[in-house]
Short mmCIF file of C-alpha atoms in Angstrom, two decimals:
data_model
loop_
_atom_site.label_atom_id
_atom_site.label_comp_id
_atom_site.label_asym_id
_atom_site.label_seq_id
_atom_site.Cartn_x
_atom_site.Cartn_y
_atom_site.Cartn_z
CA UNK A 1 -80.57 -14.14 10.37
CA UNK A 2 -77.50 -16.35 10.20
CA UNK A 3 -74.27 -14.34 10.10
CA UNK A 4 -70.63 -14.44 11.15
CA UNK A 5 -71.10 -11.43 13.47
CA UNK A 6 -74.54 -11.61 15.14
CA UNK A 7 -73.72 -8.74 17.48
CA UNK A 8 -73.31 -6.36 14.55
CA UNK A 9 -76.72 -7.29 13.19
CA UNK A 10 -78.27 -6.75 16.60
CA UNK A 11 -76.86 -3.22 16.72
CA UNK A 12 -78.02 -2.44 13.19
CA UNK A 13 -81.56 -3.73 13.83
CA UNK A 14 -81.83 -1.53 16.92
CA UNK A 15 -80.43 1.46 15.01
CA UNK A 16 -82.54 1.25 11.84
CA UNK A 17 -85.71 -0.48 13.05
CA UNK A 18 -85.78 0.46 16.71
CA UNK A 19 -86.75 -3.08 17.69
CA UNK A 20 -85.20 -5.66 20.01
CA UNK A 21 -83.61 -8.81 18.66
CA UNK A 22 -82.39 -12.03 20.22
CA UNK A 23 -79.04 -13.73 19.62
CA UNK A 24 -79.40 -17.47 19.96
CA UNK A 25 -76.51 -18.62 22.10
CA UNK A 26 -78.52 -21.62 23.25
CA UNK A 27 -81.51 -23.61 21.95
CA UNK A 28 -84.80 -21.71 21.78
CA UNK A 29 -87.87 -23.80 22.54
CA UNK A 30 -90.38 -21.32 21.12
CA UNK A 31 -90.50 -17.83 19.65
CA UNK A 32 -90.93 -14.80 21.89
CA UNK A 33 -94.22 -12.96 21.19
CA UNK A 34 -92.55 -9.52 21.21
CA UNK A 35 -89.38 -10.32 19.26
CA UNK A 36 -89.35 -10.46 15.45
CA UNK A 37 -85.64 -10.78 14.80
CA UNK A 38 -83.56 -13.80 15.78
CA UNK A 39 -79.85 -13.93 15.01
CA UNK A 40 -77.43 -16.81 14.98
CA UNK A 41 -73.95 -17.55 13.75
CA UNK A 42 -73.09 -20.47 11.49
CA UNK A 43 -71.53 -22.23 14.46
CA UNK A 44 -74.77 -21.87 16.44
CA UNK A 45 -77.21 -23.06 13.77
CA UNK A 46 -77.54 -26.26 15.78
CA UNK A 47 -79.72 -24.27 18.21
CA UNK A 48 -82.48 -24.35 15.58
CA UNK A 49 -82.46 -28.15 15.57
CA UNK A 50 -84.37 -30.49 17.84
CA UNK A 51 -82.01 -33.33 16.98
CA UNK A 52 -78.52 -32.56 15.65
CA UNK A 53 -77.79 -36.09 14.49
CA UNK A 54 -81.05 -36.52 12.58
CA UNK A 55 -81.05 -32.83 11.52
CA UNK A 56 -84.63 -32.26 12.68
CA UNK A 57 -85.58 -28.54 12.70
CA UNK A 58 -87.71 -26.95 15.38
CA UNK A 59 -91.34 -26.49 14.42
CA UNK A 60 -91.16 -22.68 14.26
CA UNK A 61 -88.40 -22.72 11.61
CA UNK A 62 -90.90 -23.14 8.78
CA UNK A 63 -92.60 -19.84 9.69
CA UNK A 64 -89.43 -17.74 9.59
CA UNK A 65 -87.99 -15.51 6.87
CA UNK A 66 -84.40 -16.70 6.60
CA UNK A 67 -81.42 -14.47 5.74
CA UNK A 68 -77.96 -15.98 5.36
CA UNK A 69 -75.10 -13.50 5.32
CA UNK A 70 -71.71 -14.61 3.98
CA UNK A 71 -73.68 -17.11 1.90
CA UNK A 72 -70.55 -18.36 0.11
CA UNK A 73 -69.97 -20.41 3.28
CA UNK A 74 -72.85 -22.63 2.13
CA UNK A 75 -71.59 -23.40 -1.37
CA UNK A 76 -70.24 -26.84 -0.46
CA UNK A 77 -73.24 -29.20 -0.03
CA UNK A 78 -71.07 -31.82 1.70
CA UNK A 79 -70.23 -29.72 4.76
CA UNK A 80 -72.03 -30.08 8.07
CA UNK A 81 -72.77 -26.35 7.96
CA UNK A 82 -74.68 -26.69 4.70
CA UNK A 83 -76.53 -29.78 5.91
CA UNK A 84 -77.76 -27.94 9.01
CA UNK A 85 -78.81 -24.97 6.86
CA UNK A 86 -80.73 -27.32 4.56
CA UNK A 87 -82.55 -28.74 7.56
CA UNK A 88 -83.66 -25.49 9.15
CA UNK A 89 -85.06 -24.06 5.90
CA UNK A 90 -87.07 -27.18 5.08
CA UNK A 91 -90.66 -26.21 4.21
CA UNK A 92 -89.89 -22.47 4.43
CA UNK A 93 -91.15 -19.99 1.86
CA UNK A 94 -88.65 -17.13 2.01
CA UNK A 95 -84.87 -17.28 1.86
CA UNK A 96 -82.28 -14.62 1.10
CA UNK A 97 -78.58 -15.21 0.49
CA UNK A 98 -76.14 -12.32 0.88
CA UNK A 99 -72.40 -12.10 0.38
CA UNK A 100 -69.76 -9.60 -0.61
CA UNK A 101 -67.41 -12.37 -1.70
CA UNK A 102 -67.25 -13.43 -5.36
CA UNK A 103 -69.26 -16.62 -5.45
CA UNK A 104 -68.30 -19.20 -7.99
CA UNK A 105 -64.86 -20.40 -8.89
CA UNK A 106 -66.84 -22.53 -11.32
CA UNK A 107 -70.47 -22.15 -12.46
CA UNK A 108 -71.32 -25.41 -10.73
CA UNK A 109 -70.82 -23.64 -7.39
CA UNK A 110 -73.58 -21.27 -8.43
CA UNK A 111 -75.86 -24.28 -8.85
CA UNK A 112 -75.02 -25.39 -5.30
CA UNK A 113 -76.37 -22.10 -3.93
CA UNK A 114 -79.28 -21.81 -6.36
CA UNK A 115 -80.49 -25.27 -5.41
CA UNK A 116 -80.45 -24.11 -1.77
CA UNK A 117 -82.31 -20.92 -2.62
CA UNK A 118 -84.91 -22.69 -4.79
CA UNK A 119 -85.89 -26.18 -3.56
CA UNK A 120 -87.39 -27.06 -6.96
CA UNK A 121 -84.51 -25.68 -8.99
CA UNK A 122 -83.39 -27.50 -12.14
CA UNK A 123 -81.27 -30.62 -11.73
CA UNK A 124 -77.50 -30.34 -11.78
CA UNK A 125 -77.32 -32.26 -15.07
CA UNK A 126 -79.76 -29.84 -16.73
CA UNK A 127 -77.82 -26.88 -15.36
CA UNK A 128 -74.61 -28.33 -16.77
CA UNK A 129 -76.07 -28.95 -20.22
CA UNK A 130 -77.86 -25.59 -20.34
CA UNK A 131 -75.04 -23.32 -19.19
CA UNK A 132 -71.76 -25.22 -18.83
CA UNK A 133 -71.42 -26.90 -22.22
CA UNK A 134 -71.71 -30.41 -20.78
CA UNK A 135 -73.06 -33.15 -23.00
CA UNK A 136 -74.09 -36.61 -21.81
CA UNK A 137 -73.48 -39.48 -24.20
CA UNK A 138 -73.32 -43.25 -24.04
CA UNK A 139 -69.65 -42.91 -23.18
CA UNK A 140 -70.33 -40.63 -20.22
CA UNK A 141 -70.04 -36.89 -19.67
CA UNK A 142 -68.23 -34.66 -22.14
CA UNK A 143 -67.32 -30.99 -21.69
CA UNK A 144 -67.62 -28.96 -24.88
CA UNK A 145 -66.88 -25.34 -25.70
CA UNK A 146 -70.58 -24.67 -26.24
CA UNK A 147 -71.03 -22.81 -22.94
CA UNK A 148 -73.72 -20.24 -22.21
CA UNK A 149 -72.27 -18.17 -19.38
CA UNK A 150 -73.83 -14.98 -20.74
CA UNK A 151 -77.23 -16.66 -20.59
CA UNK A 152 -76.54 -17.75 -17.01
CA UNK A 153 -75.54 -14.23 -16.04
CA UNK A 154 -78.64 -12.78 -17.67
CA UNK A 155 -80.87 -15.36 -15.99
CA UNK A 156 -79.37 -14.57 -12.57
CA UNK A 157 -79.95 -10.83 -12.90
CA UNK A 158 -83.49 -11.26 -14.23
CA UNK A 159 -84.49 -13.83 -11.61
CA UNK A 160 -82.74 -13.58 -8.27
CA UNK A 161 -79.45 -11.72 -8.38
CA UNK A 162 -79.15 -8.21 -6.96
CA UNK A 163 -75.73 -6.63 -7.09
CA UNK A 164 -74.59 -3.13 -6.23
CA UNK A 165 -71.11 -1.95 -7.10
CA UNK A 166 -68.95 0.31 -4.97
CA UNK A 167 -69.56 3.19 -7.38
CA UNK A 168 -73.33 2.85 -6.94
CA UNK A 169 -73.21 3.07 -3.15
CA UNK A 170 -70.24 5.42 -2.75
CA UNK A 171 -72.46 8.43 -2.03
CA UNK A 172 -74.29 6.52 0.72
CA UNK A 173 -71.15 5.50 2.59
CA UNK A 174 -69.80 7.56 5.50
CA UNK A 175 -66.55 9.42 5.02
CA UNK A 176 -63.34 7.63 5.93
CA UNK A 177 -61.90 8.78 9.24
CA UNK A 178 -58.26 8.12 10.03
CA UNK A 179 -56.92 8.52 13.54
CA UNK A 180 -53.57 7.83 15.13
CA UNK A 181 -53.81 5.74 18.28
CA UNK A 182 -50.79 5.71 20.56
CA UNK A 183 -50.30 2.50 22.53
CA UNK A 184 -48.24 2.60 25.71
CA UNK A 185 -45.34 0.24 25.79
CA UNK A 186 -46.01 -2.46 28.36
CA UNK A 187 -43.13 -4.94 28.14
CA UNK A 188 -43.44 -8.37 29.69
CA UNK A 189 -40.29 -9.81 31.26
CA UNK A 190 -39.83 -13.56 31.41
CA UNK A 191 -36.92 -15.22 33.13
CA UNK A 192 -34.83 -17.13 30.65
CA UNK A 193 -33.53 -19.79 33.03
CA UNK A 194 -36.85 -21.73 33.43
CA UNK A 195 -37.35 -21.74 29.67
CA UNK A 196 -33.81 -22.99 29.02
CA UNK A 197 -34.27 -25.65 31.68
CA UNK A 198 -37.46 -26.91 30.01
CA UNK A 199 -35.74 -26.94 26.62
CA UNK A 200 -32.81 -28.88 28.06
CA UNK A 201 -35.10 -31.49 29.62
CA UNK A 202 -37.02 -31.86 26.36
CA UNK A 203 -33.79 -32.35 24.40
CA UNK A 204 -32.57 -34.94 26.90
CA UNK A 205 -35.87 -36.83 26.70
CA UNK A 206 -35.69 -36.95 22.89
CA UNK A 207 -32.09 -38.13 23.07
CA UNK A 208 -33.07 -40.93 25.47
CA UNK A 209 -35.95 -42.02 23.24
CA UNK A 210 -33.64 -42.15 20.22
CA UNK A 211 -31.05 -44.20 22.13
CA UNK A 212 -33.75 -46.66 23.28
CA UNK A 213 -34.81 -47.26 19.69
#
């Protein structure tokens, strides 16, 4: 599992599955025989790599079921984060992307994630001509009004997209609890003279530099 808050996932795994999990704060040479869940943050994905420069994944990566929370963080294929994610899922069979953030500003961003989810997904040019109204001619690429966003939406729901609205899960959510927390006032007193002295010295130094120029 790759997530922004690994500690939360560790708590939830223990609560709902009653099993231990391991947060990878440092490189892991091999999997533990009694641990099935391994959690990392996006900043720590490098721990799954043998070589960070060459982006070589560790041998056990191909046998793992990968879940990426906050998957919208992977929508830019040019980022180092996305490149590391591409490396660690090489040759894997199962991948899940999760996010509560609206994904695409443009449909092309959906292609960026779909191509990560499905290694043999259609080419970007085919995606553009099929759903985005793009037409390739001898003069280059043209954008027409012949889009098929409804077809894209239907394809997503029929193939790989699972979405639950707030209304659908409202009954499963715990009740909101509001509490007032009183914080004791603990003022910090700082002498003004040292601060004014530093400011005065800084102003004098700037004045000297200006005069020298």
